[in-house]
Structure formats: structure tokens, C-alpha cells
Short mmCIF file of C-alpha atoms in Angstrom, two decimals:
data_model
loop_
_atom_site.label_atom_id
_atom_site.label_comp_id
_atom_site.label_asym_id
_atom_site.label_seq_id
_atom_site.Cartn_x
_atom_site.Cartn_y
_atom_site.Cartn_z
CA MET S 22 0.15 -0.46 0.22
CA ALA S 23 1.34 3.43 -0.88
CA GLU S 24 2.10 5.80 1.96
CA PRO S 25 0.18 9.10 1.73
CA ALA S 26 1.81 12.21 -0.08
CA ARG S 27 2.81 14.57 3.08
CA ILE S 28 0.90 18.12 2.99
CA ALA S 29 3.43 20.66 3.94
CA VAL S 30 2.66 22.68 6.29
CA LEU S 31 4.26 26.01 4.65
CA ARG S 32 5.43 25.96 1.04
CA PHE S 33 7.06 28.62 -0.94
CA GLU S 34 7.08 28.02 -4.59
CA ASN S 35 9.77 30.43 -6.61
CA VAL S 36 8.42 33.26 -4.00
CA THR S 37 10.16 36.88 -5.06
CA VAL S 38 9.43 39.82 -3.10
CA SER S 39 10.72 43.52 -3.47
CA PHE S 40 10.07 47.00 -1.98
CA ASP S 41 10.07 49.66 -4.45
CA GLY S 42 12.08 47.84 -6.93
CA ASP S 43 14.96 46.57 -4.01
CA VAL S 44 14.44 42.84 -4.28
CA ALA S 45 14.17 41.51 -0.45
CA LEU S 46 13.45 37.92 -1.31
CA ARG S 47 14.86 36.50 -4.49
CA ASP S 48 12.97 32.71 -6.19
CA ILE S 49 12.50 31.30 -3.02
CA SER S 50 11.26 28.07 -2.50
CA PHE S 51 11.34 25.43 -0.13
CA ALA S 52 8.51 22.92 2.24
CA ALA S 53 8.24 22.51 5.85
CA TYR S 54 5.99 19.63 7.25
CA GLU S 55 4.44 18.84 10.03
CA GLY S 56 6.88 18.45 13.40
CA GLU S 57 9.53 20.05 11.34
CA SER S 58 12.13 22.39 12.70
CA ARG S 59 13.60 24.53 10.59
CA ILE S 60 16.81 27.21 11.61
CA ILE S 61 16.69 30.02 9.21
CA LEU S 62 20.30 31.30 9.35
CA GLY S 63 21.68 34.61 7.91
CA ALA S 64 23.30 38.17 7.89
CA ALA S 65 21.27 41.62 8.98
CA GLY S 66 19.43 42.20 5.84
CA SER S 67 19.45 39.07 4.08
CA GLY S 68 15.38 38.52 4.27
CA LYS S 69 14.93 36.06 7.22
CA THR S 70 12.41 38.53 8.47
CA VAL S 71 10.44 39.23 5.34
CA LEU S 72 10.37 35.30 4.63
CA LEU S 73 8.45 35.00 7.63
CA LYS S 74 6.14 38.08 6.94
CA THR S 75 5.51 36.60 3.60
CA ALA S 76 4.60 32.89 5.28
CA MET S 77 2.64 34.99 7.58
CA GLY S 78 0.77 37.03 4.56
CA LEU S 79 1.69 40.13 6.08
CA THR S 80 3.75 40.88 2.86
CA LYS S 81 2.89 39.81 -0.78
CA PRO S 82 4.88 38.40 -2.99
CA GLU S 83 5.77 39.86 -6.09
CA SER S 84 6.05 36.64 -7.58
CA GLY S 85 5.54 33.06 -6.96
CA LYS S 86 2.87 31.31 -4.35
CA VAL S 87 2.85 30.47 -0.64
CA PHE S 88 0.86 27.54 0.49
CA VAL S 89 -0.03 27.60 4.12
CA PHE S 90 -2.10 24.68 5.31
CA GLY S 91 -2.38 23.54 1.77
CA GLN S 92 -4.21 27.27 0.94
CA ASP S 93 -2.59 29.56 -1.49
CA ILE S 94 -1.99 33.12 0.53
CA SER S 95 -0.48 34.52 -2.04
CA ALA S 96 -3.39 36.71 -3.18
CA MET S 97 -5.60 35.65 -0.51
CA PRO S 98 -8.00 38.23 0.84
CA GLU S 99 -6.96 40.20 4.33
CA LYS S 100 -10.53 39.11 5.97
CA ARG S 101 -9.54 35.55 4.37
CA LEU S 102 -6.14 35.22 5.70
CA PHE S 103 -7.76 35.69 8.79
CA ASP S 104 -8.48 32.32 9.31
CA ILE S 105 -5.26 31.43 8.68
CA ARG S 106 -3.22 33.45 10.95
CA GLY S 107 -5.31 31.91 13.33
CA LYS S 108 -3.20 28.59 13.18
CA ILE S 109 0.04 30.39 13.04
CA GLY S 110 1.74 32.39 16.23
CA MET S 111 4.35 34.55 15.63
CA LEU S 112 7.14 36.50 17.55
CA PHE S 113 8.37 39.33 16.34
CA GLN S 114 12.05 40.53 16.29
CA GLU S 115 10.85 43.60 18.65
CA SER S 116 8.34 41.32 20.95
CA ALA S 117 5.57 44.17 19.50
CA LEU S 118 3.56 43.45 22.43
CA PHE S 119 0.94 46.53 22.67
CA ASP S 120 1.98 49.20 24.62
CA SER S 121 -1.14 50.19 26.05
CA LEU S 122 -2.73 47.08 27.31
CA ASN S 123 -1.10 45.46 30.44
CA ILE S 124 1.42 41.87 29.81
CA ALA S 125 -2.57 39.62 30.63
CA GLU S 126 -4.65 41.09 27.84
CA ASN S 127 -1.63 41.14 25.17
CA VAL S 128 -2.11 37.49 26.14
CA ALA S 129 -5.15 37.44 25.89
CA TYR S 130 -5.32 39.25 22.54
CA PRO S 131 -5.53 36.23 20.39
CA LEU S 132 -7.79 34.40 22.26
CA LEU S 133 -10.29 37.08 22.10
CA ASN S 134 -9.80 38.63 18.51
CA GLN S 135 -8.90 35.71 16.36
CA PRO S 136 -11.85 35.16 14.83
CA SER S 137 -11.24 31.61 14.37
CA ILE S 138 -10.50 30.82 17.62
CA ARG S 139 -13.74 31.45 19.44
CA CYS S 140 -12.17 30.81 23.05
CA PRO S 141 -15.20 30.90 25.64
CA LYS S 142 -14.90 34.17 28.36
CA ALA S 143 -14.54 32.07 31.20
CA GLU S 144 -11.57 29.98 29.69
CA VAL S 145 -9.51 33.06 28.69
CA LEU S 146 -7.63 34.11 32.13
CA PRO S 147 -7.17 30.49 33.10
CA ARG S 148 -5.49 30.04 29.09
CA VAL S 149 -3.48 33.12 29.84
CA LYS S 150 -2.12 32.46 33.25
CA ARG S 151 -1.23 29.05 32.34
CA THR S 152 0.28 30.18 29.20
CA LEU S 153 2.19 32.72 31.45
CA GLU S 154 3.76 29.93 34.22
CA PHE S 155 5.09 28.00 30.75
CA VAL S 156 7.16 31.01 30.54
CA GLU S 157 7.62 31.33 34.00
CA LEU S 158 5.85 35.09 33.71
CA GLY S 159 3.28 33.83 36.05
CA GLY S 160 3.40 37.10 38.30
CA THR S 161 2.75 40.21 35.79
CA LEU S 162 -0.02 39.61 34.32
CA GLU S 163 -0.93 43.16 35.65
CA LYS S 164 2.15 44.88 34.34
CA PHE S 165 2.70 47.15 31.42
CA PRO S 166 5.24 45.91 28.58
CA SER S 167 7.25 49.18 29.65
CA GLU S 168 8.02 47.34 33.06
CA LEU S 169 9.13 44.64 31.83
CA SER S 170 13.01 43.64 30.98
CA GLY S 171 14.00 42.84 27.47
CA GLY S 172 14.52 39.37 28.50
CA MET S 173 10.81 39.28 30.24
CA ARG S 174 9.41 41.07 27.15
CA ARG S 175 10.31 38.43 24.76
CA ARG S 176 8.78 35.79 26.94
CA ALA S 177 5.95 37.40 27.00
CA ALA S 178 5.82 37.61 23.19
CA ILE S 179 6.44 33.95 22.90
CA ALA S 180 3.30 33.82 25.73
CA ARG S 181 1.10 35.61 23.28
CA ALA S 182 2.58 33.61 20.52
CA VAL S 183 1.58 30.15 21.28
CA VAL S 184 -1.43 30.75 23.91
CA THR S 185 -3.86 29.93 21.29
CA GLU S 186 -1.45 26.25 20.54
CA PRO S 187 -0.56 27.00 17.26
CA PRO S 188 0.67 24.18 14.56
CA LEU S 189 3.03 26.58 12.92
CA GLN S 190 5.04 27.88 15.22
CA MET S 191 7.67 31.27 13.71
CA TYR S 192 10.30 33.30 15.98
CA ASP S 193 11.98 36.03 14.51
CA SER S 194 15.06 36.36 16.52
CA PRO S 195 14.20 35.49 19.60
CA THR S 196 17.32 35.75 21.15
CA ALA S 197 18.68 39.22 19.45
CA GLY S 198 20.55 41.62 22.09
CA LEU S 199 19.69 39.44 24.86
CA ASP S 200 22.46 38.19 27.23
CA PRO S 201 23.77 34.30 26.97
CA ILE S 202 21.76 33.46 29.82
CA THR S 203 18.55 34.64 28.97
CA ALA S 204 19.06 33.66 25.30
CA HIS S 205 19.52 29.62 26.45
CA THR S 206 16.34 30.41 28.87
CA ILE S 207 14.25 32.04 25.50
CA ILE S 208 15.71 28.92 23.40
CA ALA S 209 14.83 26.28 26.16
CA LEU S 210 11.57 27.61 26.07
CA LEU S 211 11.20 27.15 22.70
CA ILE S 212 12.32 23.73 22.13
CA LYS S 213 10.06 23.06 25.07
CA GLU S 214 6.87 24.51 23.48
CA ARG S 215 7.94 22.75 20.26
CA ASP S 216 7.93 19.28 22.17
CA VAL S 217 4.99 20.10 24.11
CA SER S 218 2.92 20.99 21.12
CA GLN S 219 4.61 18.98 18.63
CA ALA S 220 4.22 21.94 16.13
CA THR S 221 5.91 22.55 13.16
CA THR S 222 8.58 25.35 14.21
CA LEU S 223 10.60 28.13 11.93
CA LEU S 224 13.58 29.87 13.52
CA VAL S 225 15.12 33.21 12.34
CA THR S 226 18.31 33.36 13.86
CA HIS S 227 21.99 34.79 12.89
CA ARG S 228 23.44 32.95 16.29
CA PHE S 229 23.94 29.18 15.06
CA GLN S 230 24.06 28.15 18.37
CA ASP S 231 20.15 28.45 18.57
CA GLY S 232 20.00 26.20 15.98
CA ASN S 233 22.20 23.50 17.22
CA LEU S 234 20.02 23.43 20.30
CA MET S 235 16.97 23.02 19.13
CA ALA S 236 18.09 20.36 17.16
CA ASN S 237 20.17 18.53 19.69
CA PHE S 238 18.11 18.79 22.81
CA ARG S 239 14.96 17.67 23.67
CA TYR S 240 12.17 18.66 26.16
CA ASN S 241 12.04 15.57 28.85
CA SER S 242 7.75 16.29 30.35
CA GLU S 243 8.46 13.72 32.52
CA GLN S 244 11.39 15.30 34.08
CA GLY S 245 10.50 18.76 33.76
CA VAL S 246 14.29 19.26 31.79
CA LEU S 247 16.32 19.60 28.76
CA GLU S 248 18.12 16.77 27.81
CA PRO S 249 19.97 16.03 24.27
CA ALA S 250 18.14 14.15 21.69
CA ARG S 251 20.96 12.55 19.87
CA ASN S 252 23.54 9.69 21.44
CA GLY S 253 20.44 7.77 23.07
CA ALA S 254 17.12 9.60 23.21
CA LYS S 255 15.41 9.55 19.85
CA GLN S 256 14.83 12.86 18.26
CA LYS S 257 11.26 12.94 17.31
CA SER S 258 11.17 15.74 14.61
CA SER S 259 14.03 16.74 12.25
CA THR S 260 15.54 20.04 11.99
CA THR S 261 16.74 21.64 8.66
CA PHE S 262 18.83 24.47 8.78
CA MET S 263 18.57 26.62 5.95
CA VAL S 264 20.76 30.06 5.39
CA MET S 265 19.90 33.41 3.35
CA LYS S 266 22.21 35.71 1.55
CA GLU S 267 21.11 38.64 0.19
CA GLY S 268 17.22 37.75 -0.61
CA ARG S 269 18.62 34.03 -2.01
CA LEU S 270 17.99 30.79 -0.26
CA ILE S 271 21.66 29.62 -0.39
CA PHE S 272 21.28 25.99 1.75
CA GLU S 273 19.26 23.96 2.90
CA ASN S 274 20.14 20.86 4.60
CA ASP S 275 20.83 19.26 8.27
CA GLN S 276 23.30 20.08 11.01
CA ASP S 277 26.04 17.71 9.55
CA SER S 278 26.11 19.00 5.99
CA ILE S 279 25.82 22.57 7.30
CA GLU S 280 28.69 21.72 9.38
CA ALA S 281 30.51 20.36 6.50
CA SER S 282 29.93 23.45 3.98
CA LYS S 283 32.79 24.56 2.64
CA ASP S 284 30.98 28.21 2.16
CA PRO S 285 33.04 30.83 3.48
CA TYR S 286 29.60 32.93 4.34
CA ILE S 287 28.28 29.65 5.84
CA GLY S 288 31.59 28.80 7.49
CA LYS S 289 31.04 32.30 9.66
CA PHE S 290 27.67 31.00 11.18
CA VAL S 291 28.92 27.92 12.01
CA LYS S 292 31.91 28.83 13.47
CA GLN S 293 29.98 30.98 15.63
CA ARG S 294 29.20 28.16 18.19
CA VAL S 295 29.82 27.78 21.65
CA MET F 4 19.43 65.16 -27.22
CA VAL F 5 16.34 62.47 -27.54
CA ALA F 6 18.22 60.95 -24.36
CA SER F 7 18.33 64.01 -22.15
CA GLU F 8 14.63 64.99 -22.70
CA CYS F 9 13.90 60.98 -22.44
CA GLY F 10 15.78 61.32 -19.28
CA GLU F 11 13.82 64.83 -17.92
CA ARG F 12 10.22 62.85 -18.96
CA THR F 13 10.96 60.06 -16.65
CA TYR F 14 12.43 62.00 -14.08
CA LEU F 15 9.55 64.21 -14.27
CA LEU F 16 7.21 60.79 -14.07
CA ASP F 17 9.23 59.70 -11.19
CA LEU F 18 8.19 63.03 -9.31
CA LEU F 19 5.10 62.54 -10.03
CA LYS F 20 4.59 59.10 -8.88
CA GLU F 21 5.17 59.96 -4.93
CA PRO F 22 2.39 61.80 -4.74
CA VAL F 23 -0.10 60.18 -7.38
CA LEU F 24 0.77 56.90 -5.24
CA ALA F 25 0.50 58.96 -1.45
CA ALA F 26 -3.04 59.92 -2.55
CA GLN F 27 -4.02 56.67 -4.49
CA GLU F 28 -3.51 55.23 -0.80
CA PHE F 29 -5.24 57.76 1.20
CA PHE F 30 -8.62 56.95 -0.75
CA LEU F 31 -8.12 53.71 -0.40
CA LEU F 32 -7.66 54.04 3.00
CA ALA F 33 -11.11 56.08 3.53
CA GLY F 34 -12.93 54.12 1.56
CA LYS F 35 -12.03 51.00 3.83
CA ALA F 36 -12.67 53.33 7.12
CA LEU F 37 -15.94 54.50 5.70
CA LYS F 38 -17.08 50.80 4.59
CA ASN F 39 -16.00 49.70 8.52
CA ILE F 40 -18.58 52.12 9.92
CA PHE F 41 -21.55 49.35 8.81
CA ARG F 42 -18.95 46.48 9.53
CA ARG F 43 -18.66 44.58 12.16
CA PRO F 44 -16.88 43.95 14.70
CA HIS F 45 -17.63 47.35 16.28
CA TYR F 46 -15.05 48.47 18.87
CA GLY F 47 -17.67 50.86 21.04
CA ASP F 48 -14.84 50.96 23.89
CA ASP F 49 -12.20 52.76 21.16
CA ILE F 50 -14.75 54.78 20.24
CA ALA F 51 -15.55 56.50 23.68
CA LEU F 52 -12.10 56.68 24.60
CA GLN F 53 -11.27 58.45 21.57
CA MET F 54 -14.20 60.78 22.10
CA ASP F 55 -12.95 61.13 25.25
CA ALA F 56 -9.52 62.01 24.10
CA ILE F 57 -10.63 64.86 21.02
CA GLY F 58 -13.71 66.46 22.84
CA VAL F 59 -13.61 66.25 26.28
CA GLY F 60 -9.45 66.65 26.10
CA SER F 61 -10.00 69.56 22.94
CA LEU F 62 -12.42 71.29 25.12
CA PRO F 63 -10.37 74.10 27.03
CA ILE F 64 -8.59 74.78 24.10
CA VAL F 65 -11.41 75.69 21.96
CA VAL F 66 -13.39 77.29 24.80
CA MET F 67 -10.09 79.62 24.90
CA ILE F 68 -9.78 80.17 21.23
CA GLY F 69 -13.25 80.46 20.85
CA PHE F 70 -13.63 83.20 23.65
CA PHE F 71 -10.96 84.90 22.16
CA SER F 72 -12.09 85.12 18.84
CA GLY F 73 -15.38 86.13 19.53
CA ALA F 74 -13.57 89.19 21.62
CA VAL F 75 -11.63 90.03 19.01
CA MET F 76 -14.24 90.26 16.06
CA ALA F 77 -16.37 92.26 18.12
CA LEU F 78 -13.56 95.17 18.71
CA GLN F 79 -12.79 94.63 15.06
CA MET F 80 -15.91 94.59 13.28
CA SER F 81 -16.95 97.78 15.57
CA ARG F 82 -14.18 99.64 14.81
CA ALA F 83 -15.54 99.29 10.73
CA LEU F 84 -19.16 99.45 11.75
CA SER F 85 -18.68 103.00 13.49
CA GLN F 86 -17.34 104.65 10.30
CA TYR F 87 -21.40 103.70 9.03
CA GLY F 88 -22.54 104.81 12.46
CA GLN F 89 -23.78 101.04 12.68
CA VAL F 90 -22.06 99.87 16.26
CA GLY F 91 -24.97 98.64 17.17
CA LYS F 92 -25.27 95.71 14.06
CA THR F 93 -21.63 94.15 16.29
CA GLY F 94 -23.97 91.01 17.04
CA THR F 95 -24.54 90.27 13.55
CA LEU F 96 -20.98 90.12 12.54
CA VAL F 97 -19.89 88.30 15.04
CA SER F 98 -22.73 85.97 14.81
CA LEU F 99 -22.04 85.53 11.04
CA THR F 100 -18.11 85.54 11.08
CA LEU F 101 -18.42 82.79 14.04
CA VAL F 102 -21.09 80.46 12.88
CA ARG F 103 -19.76 80.60 9.18
CA GLU F 104 -15.96 80.44 9.26
CA LEU F 105 -14.31 81.39 12.77
CA GLY F 106 -16.10 78.67 14.76
CA PRO F 107 -15.44 75.27 11.82
CA VAL F 108 -11.90 76.46 10.35
CA LEU F 109 -10.33 77.21 14.26
CA THR F 110 -12.19 74.74 15.96
CA SER F 111 -10.81 71.97 13.11
CA ILE F 112 -7.68 73.78 13.17
CA MET F 113 -7.11 73.57 17.12
CA VAL F 114 -8.35 69.74 16.98
CA ALA F 115 -5.92 68.83 13.79
CA GLY F 116 -2.63 70.36 16.24
CA ARG F 117 -3.95 68.02 18.84
CA ASN F 118 -5.62 64.84 17.38
CA SER F 119 -4.35 64.75 14.29
CA THR F 120 -0.55 64.58 15.11
CA GLY F 121 -1.68 62.86 17.86
CA MET F 122 -2.98 60.20 16.28
CA ALA F 123 0.07 60.24 13.45
CA SER F 124 2.48 60.15 16.36
CA GLU F 125 0.64 57.04 18.17
CA LEU F 126 0.15 55.24 15.38
CA GLY F 127 3.28 56.04 13.48
CA SER F 128 5.23 54.74 16.82
CA MET F 129 2.68 51.10 16.85
CA LYS F 130 3.63 51.17 12.75
CA VAL F 131 8.09 51.08 13.25
CA THR F 132 7.40 49.15 16.61
CA GLU F 133 5.76 46.47 14.64
CA GLN F 134 2.64 46.66 16.50
CA ILE F 135 0.42 47.02 13.66
CA ASP F 136 1.73 43.69 12.15
CA ALA F 137 1.21 42.38 15.21
CA MET F 138 -2.50 43.35 15.43
CA ARG F 139 -2.60 42.11 11.86
CA ALA F 140 -0.95 38.58 12.50
CA LEU F 141 -3.64 38.11 15.40
CA GLY F 142 -6.83 38.51 13.46
CA THR F 143 -7.60 42.37 13.82
CA ASP F 144 -7.45 44.41 11.06
CA PRO F 145 -5.98 47.88 11.68
CA ILE F 146 -8.55 50.06 9.90
CA GLN F 147 -11.61 48.45 11.92
CA LYS F 148 -9.74 48.99 15.15
CA LEU F 149 -7.85 52.15 14.92
CA VAL F 150 -8.95 53.96 12.11
CA THR F 151 -12.67 53.77 12.28
CA PRO F 152 -13.04 54.37 16.15
CA ARG F 153 -10.88 57.62 15.50
CA LEU F 154 -12.89 58.95 11.96
CA ILE F 155 -16.20 58.32 13.92
CA ALA F 156 -15.06 60.18 17.30
CA THR F 157 -14.09 63.12 15.30
CA CYS F 158 -16.78 63.24 13.47
CA VAL F 159 -19.13 63.44 16.75
CA MET F 160 -17.00 65.43 18.19
CA LEU F 161 -16.08 68.23 16.69
CA PRO F 162 -19.01 69.43 15.70
CA LEU F 163 -20.01 69.34 18.69
CA LEU F 164 -16.95 71.67 20.03
CA THR F 165 -17.51 73.88 17.10
CA ILE F 166 -20.98 74.64 18.60
CA ILE F 167 -19.71 74.91 22.37
CA ALA F 168 -17.03 77.26 20.30
CA ASP F 169 -19.65 79.51 18.64
CA PHE F 170 -21.35 79.84 21.64
CA VAL F 171 -18.16 80.93 23.95
CA GLY F 172 -17.31 83.38 21.08
CA MET F 173 -20.51 84.97 21.22
CA VAL F 174 -20.05 85.49 24.62
CA GLY F 175 -16.89 87.00 24.12
CA GLY F 176 -18.58 89.43 21.66
CA PHE F 177 -21.24 90.37 24.33
CA ILE F 178 -18.63 91.30 27.03
CA ILE F 179 -16.86 93.03 24.42
CA ALA F 180 -20.27 95.10 23.05
CA LYS F 181 -21.83 95.22 26.61
CA PHE F 182 -18.66 96.79 28.94
CA VAL F 183 -16.67 98.11 25.57
CA LEU F 184 -19.01 99.34 23.25
CA SER F 185 -21.95 100.06 25.77
CA ILE F 186 -24.22 98.33 23.60
CA GLU F 187 -27.82 97.18 25.50
CA SER F 188 -27.50 93.03 26.28
CA ARG F 189 -31.19 92.59 24.38
CA GLN F 190 -29.77 94.28 21.44
CA TYR F 191 -26.65 92.31 20.89
CA TRP F 192 -28.35 88.81 21.87
CA THR F 193 -31.39 89.88 19.40
CA SER F 194 -29.02 91.11 16.69
CA VAL F 195 -26.99 88.02 17.05
CA TRP F 196 -29.98 85.48 17.22
CA ARG F 197 -31.86 87.19 14.15
CA ALA F 198 -28.47 87.43 11.88
CA LEU F 199 -28.89 83.31 11.95
CA GLU F 200 -30.02 81.53 8.70
CA TRP F 201 -30.42 78.45 8.05
CA ASN F 202 -28.39 78.35 5.22
CA ASP F 203 -25.58 79.86 7.55
CA VAL F 204 -26.27 76.79 10.50
CA THR F 205 -25.81 74.41 8.27
CA GLN F 206 -22.51 75.29 6.59
CA GLY F 207 -21.45 75.53 10.37
CA LEU F 208 -22.16 72.22 10.94
CA PHE F 209 -21.50 70.38 7.57
CA LYS F 210 -18.02 72.32 7.70
CA PRO F 211 -16.55 70.68 11.13
CA LEU F 212 -18.01 66.97 9.42
CA VAL F 213 -16.43 67.63 6.18
CA PHE F 214 -12.86 68.49 8.79
CA ALA F 215 -13.26 65.95 10.66
CA VAL F 216 -13.01 63.41 7.88
CA VAL F 217 -9.65 65.30 6.85
CA VAL F 218 -8.42 65.65 10.19
CA SER F 219 -9.21 61.92 11.37
CA LEU F 220 -7.97 60.58 8.53
CA MET F 221 -5.11 62.54 8.03
CA GLY F 222 -3.70 61.90 10.94
CA CYS F 223 -3.72 58.10 10.66
CA PHE F 224 -3.09 57.54 6.82
CA TYR F 225 0.28 59.14 7.93
CA GLY F 226 0.61 57.59 11.13
CA LEU F 227 0.02 53.98 9.09
CA ARG F 228 2.61 54.93 6.22
CA THR F 229 5.70 55.76 8.67
CA THR F 230 8.73 54.27 8.05
CA GLY F 231 12.08 55.08 9.35
CA GLY F 232 11.87 54.47 13.31
CA THR F 233 11.38 57.69 15.57
CA GLN F 234 12.70 59.68 13.27
CA GLY F 235 9.89 58.93 10.79
CA VAL F 236 7.38 59.36 13.72
CA GLY F 237 8.66 62.91 13.83
CA ARG F 238 8.44 63.14 10.38
CA SER F 239 4.48 61.96 9.78
CA THR F 240 3.26 63.42 12.71
CA THR F 241 4.38 67.21 10.88
CA GLN F 242 3.05 65.86 7.59
CA ALA F 243 0.05 64.85 9.00
CA MET F 244 -0.59 68.60 11.02
CA VAL F 245 0.64 70.35 7.60
CA MET F 246 -1.95 68.58 5.31
CA ALA F 247 -5.03 68.03 7.79
CA THR F 248 -4.09 72.54 8.23
CA VAL F 249 -3.68 73.29 3.92
CA LEU F 250 -6.99 70.84 3.50
CA ILE F 251 -9.61 72.78 5.99
CA PHE F 252 -8.99 76.01 4.50
CA VAL F 253 -8.96 74.26 0.88
CA LEU F 254 -12.44 72.03 1.43
CA ASP F 255 -13.21 75.51 3.73
CA LEU F 256 -13.50 77.55 0.15
CA LEU F 257 -15.00 74.95 -1.91
CA ILE F 258 -17.98 74.44 0.47
CA THR F 259 -17.95 78.57 1.35
CA GLN F 260 -18.34 78.76 -2.33
CA VAL F 261 -21.17 76.09 -2.84
CA PHE F 262 -23.51 77.52 0.18
CA VAL F 263 -22.88 81.19 -1.45
CA SER F 264 -24.17 80.07 -4.78
CA GLN F 265 -26.87 78.46 -3.19
CA GLY F 266 -28.50 81.73 -2.23
CA GLY F 267 -27.34 82.73 0.97
CA ALA F 268 -26.19 86.57 1.85
#
């Protein structure tokens, strides 16, 4: 009996995006499948953020097609995109928490406003509390974003991105500008979220060590700790590394291949590892 | 020679592209914002919040401007009228100038200075910190959530503020008429009341309604197209104020022409 064809959670087909004539993404094609993790590396301005925004339908491609959960969103009207976006959680580069709302209201926002979620009002606060506990921010419900540190704001934004338990999660530079300890805490949270929800994860970063952690560690839900996924514990999800350069996707393969790459541009990222 | 002409033409076309594109984007935003008035969801809390910020927040400055412009008008008009021995008609001129012109225009400019800039800087800050994108990502139409409540609130509050400014201006004129020009109270208020016709009242209320659309949409439009960080927010704020003020005067001329041609004295 033939194995059923896998449907990609996210698929780019020859996608080109440009702004006022400046090409940000050039002929990008790839597919991410259920439960897969993709680490997107690249220098500043290489098109990583535009790629995530295009996957979310926030930026329209000039040519090519973007399929999310099998639906072509390239030319989809904004109103219809809201239903698709209900299945995607996104952490923005600058956290993008709403200044005028407190942390509880920020995290509750997708539950109350996503048309496809329709969370009963009585369930909103318990879910918000549970998610904030998950990111270890249980005591910040009444605080405003301006009262939190950079790392705490990033964690609150992660809580907002995952509160609806979306099957596709995208994180834009979650460790940028953070100290190594906080950065490690954030990546540990993302691994925990990925392994608890079994979601497809796209992680944009310029630090190879973030990808290294994502690829080689898994969350042990019984003991509540991270443990190495290789050398013993079987890794349930696969991790693919992608490297962007000047809007082009120049590399797409696993960790062993990226580490073996002789390309000097790719080598710069791999050599950073701690 | 031919290449140089072609280059100049391309340069001129490029110069025109930006304003034409901006105008197109503005009308698209205006269309969506107006259409959203009749579409769900309606953000009642946001409308009430904006009404408070625009209406109650602008009240002190509108009262001040209204009072002093009425008083100044009374002084200036009495000087001109005294040449014809018609100082007693001061109330008539104060009333007409306030209701037809000064009330709507000055109030709108004050609200533009206070709220158009506020909207541009608030929405601009949200744009550069990706909060607008986050809003879209979290299932909310930013035009429905941010622009339409500001448009509705300004359209409700600006005509009300204009009525208050007109009345306070008349009171300012009255104080000058009574204590400086020694005009009887009854004579002043009778001339104020009798001077006004439906045409005056209609244009006095129609103008702030049109200006409200301009003030709110200019603030939101420049806010939502902000680029370039905090410097960009400052630039959007200035552009919103300048464009709103210029458009208020341009539209004032057009609306006045329409009402004058319809037989107003």
C-alpha cells in the first residue's frame, strides 16, 4: 500500500518579494512539514524577517506562490487570511507587545480577537495564566510591557504567540540583543513549546548555537528538563538548516551538512558556535 | 538630445509618482475606514476612548480660542461699523463670522494640531515597533480597530466642539459689546439671533463634519505609512498637521462657494 503524500504545512514556490524595486526575497522555494523545525540563518538584511512576514501573509509576493496548510495565500484577501493566521503563532523581532495593554491583556488578545479561535470568555484568564506560567512569567499579569526587562518582554511575546496552541510557530530573532543566559532560557522555552505542542517551528536567528540547541535537545516532559536528543534519546522531529544571503536561499540541509560546508559565508555562522 | 529629453520626462514622471501613489493610498484608506462603519466588529470602547480624548480633551483649548476670537471680532467689527454709525450691528457680524467661518475653521485647526498629530505619532510608533503587523497577525484589521473609531469619534465631537466654540465666541463678543462698546444686552443677543439663517447654521455644521474626516484620516494615514524609526514618527506627525491644515482651508473655500452659490446672503 502506497504511503499517502505528505502535505506541507508551509510551502514557498519560487517566491520573489520586492519593495520599491529592491528585491528582498529572490526565487525562494522550500517546504516545511508537520513537526519539523527549520533554523533560518543569515546576516542582517538577508531577507529572514521578510520570509516570515510573507509566510504570515503580512507581505505579498511579487511572483511565486505561498501555501500555508495547503491553501495559497499569495493573493488571498486580508479578511480570509485571518482564519489562516489563527493557526500561526509569531514572535516579532521587537516583541511587538501592545504598549497600551497589560501583559494579561496582551496574551489574551489572540484568544479574544482571532475570528477562528472563539475561546469562551470564562476560559480566557485560566489559559492566559497557564501560558504565562509556562514561560515563567506568572507574576506579571497586571504589569505593562514598559515595566518588564527585554528578556521578560520576549517571553511575554512568546506566550502571546503560543497561547492559542498554533500548529505552525515562527520566531523572528528571539535571542537578538539578549545576554547569553537569557538567550539560552528563551531557546529552552522554544524547545519546550515545540516538543509539548509538536508544532512545526521556524526559527530565524543569526546565532548558530540557537539552531544547534534546537536540533540537539529535546524537552523531557516527565522530568521537566532539557536533555540531549542525539546519542541515545531518539529525536522525534527533524531539524533543517536554511541559510539566506541577499534575499536568496543558498543552503538547505541538516546539521551535519551545514557543519561540513566549505562555503565561507555559511562557515562564518557555523564557526560562531559555542 | 533625444536621450536627455527622455531622461527629463522619466525624472518628471518619477516626481509625480510619489504624490499620485500617496493620494491613491489615502483614498483607499478612506474608503475602507468609511465602509468599516457599517461592518462588524465595532469597537465601542475605542470609540468612547477617542471621543473622550478628542472631545473632552480639546474642550479647554476650544473654549479659549472661541472666547478670544469672538471678543476680537467684536472689537474689529465695531471699528469698521462705527464709520457707518452701525455699531449696534456688531452682534450680527460676530454671529455670522463665527458660525460661518471662524468657529468651524479655528476649532478644526485646533483639533488637527492636538489630535491629528497625536494620531499620527501614536499609529506611527505602533508601525515602527511592528505592533500594526502584530495586530494583523493576531486577527485584527488595523483600519477597523484604529482608524474607524478615530474617524467616528472625530465626526461626532468636532461639530459639537464647533457649537461650543461658536457660543463661547458670542459670549466673548457680548462682553466686549456690553462693557467696551456699551451696547444693550438685549440688542446684542437679538442681532446675534436674527442674523442667523438656516444656510448659515447648515454650513456651520457641515464644515466641521467634513473637516473631521480630513483631520482624523490625515492623522491615521500618515501614522500608518510611517517608516524610518523615531525620526519617521516625527516626520509623519508634521506632515499630518501640515496637510490637515492646508486641506481645511482648501475645503473651506469649496464648501463656502457651494453655500454662497445656493443663495446665502
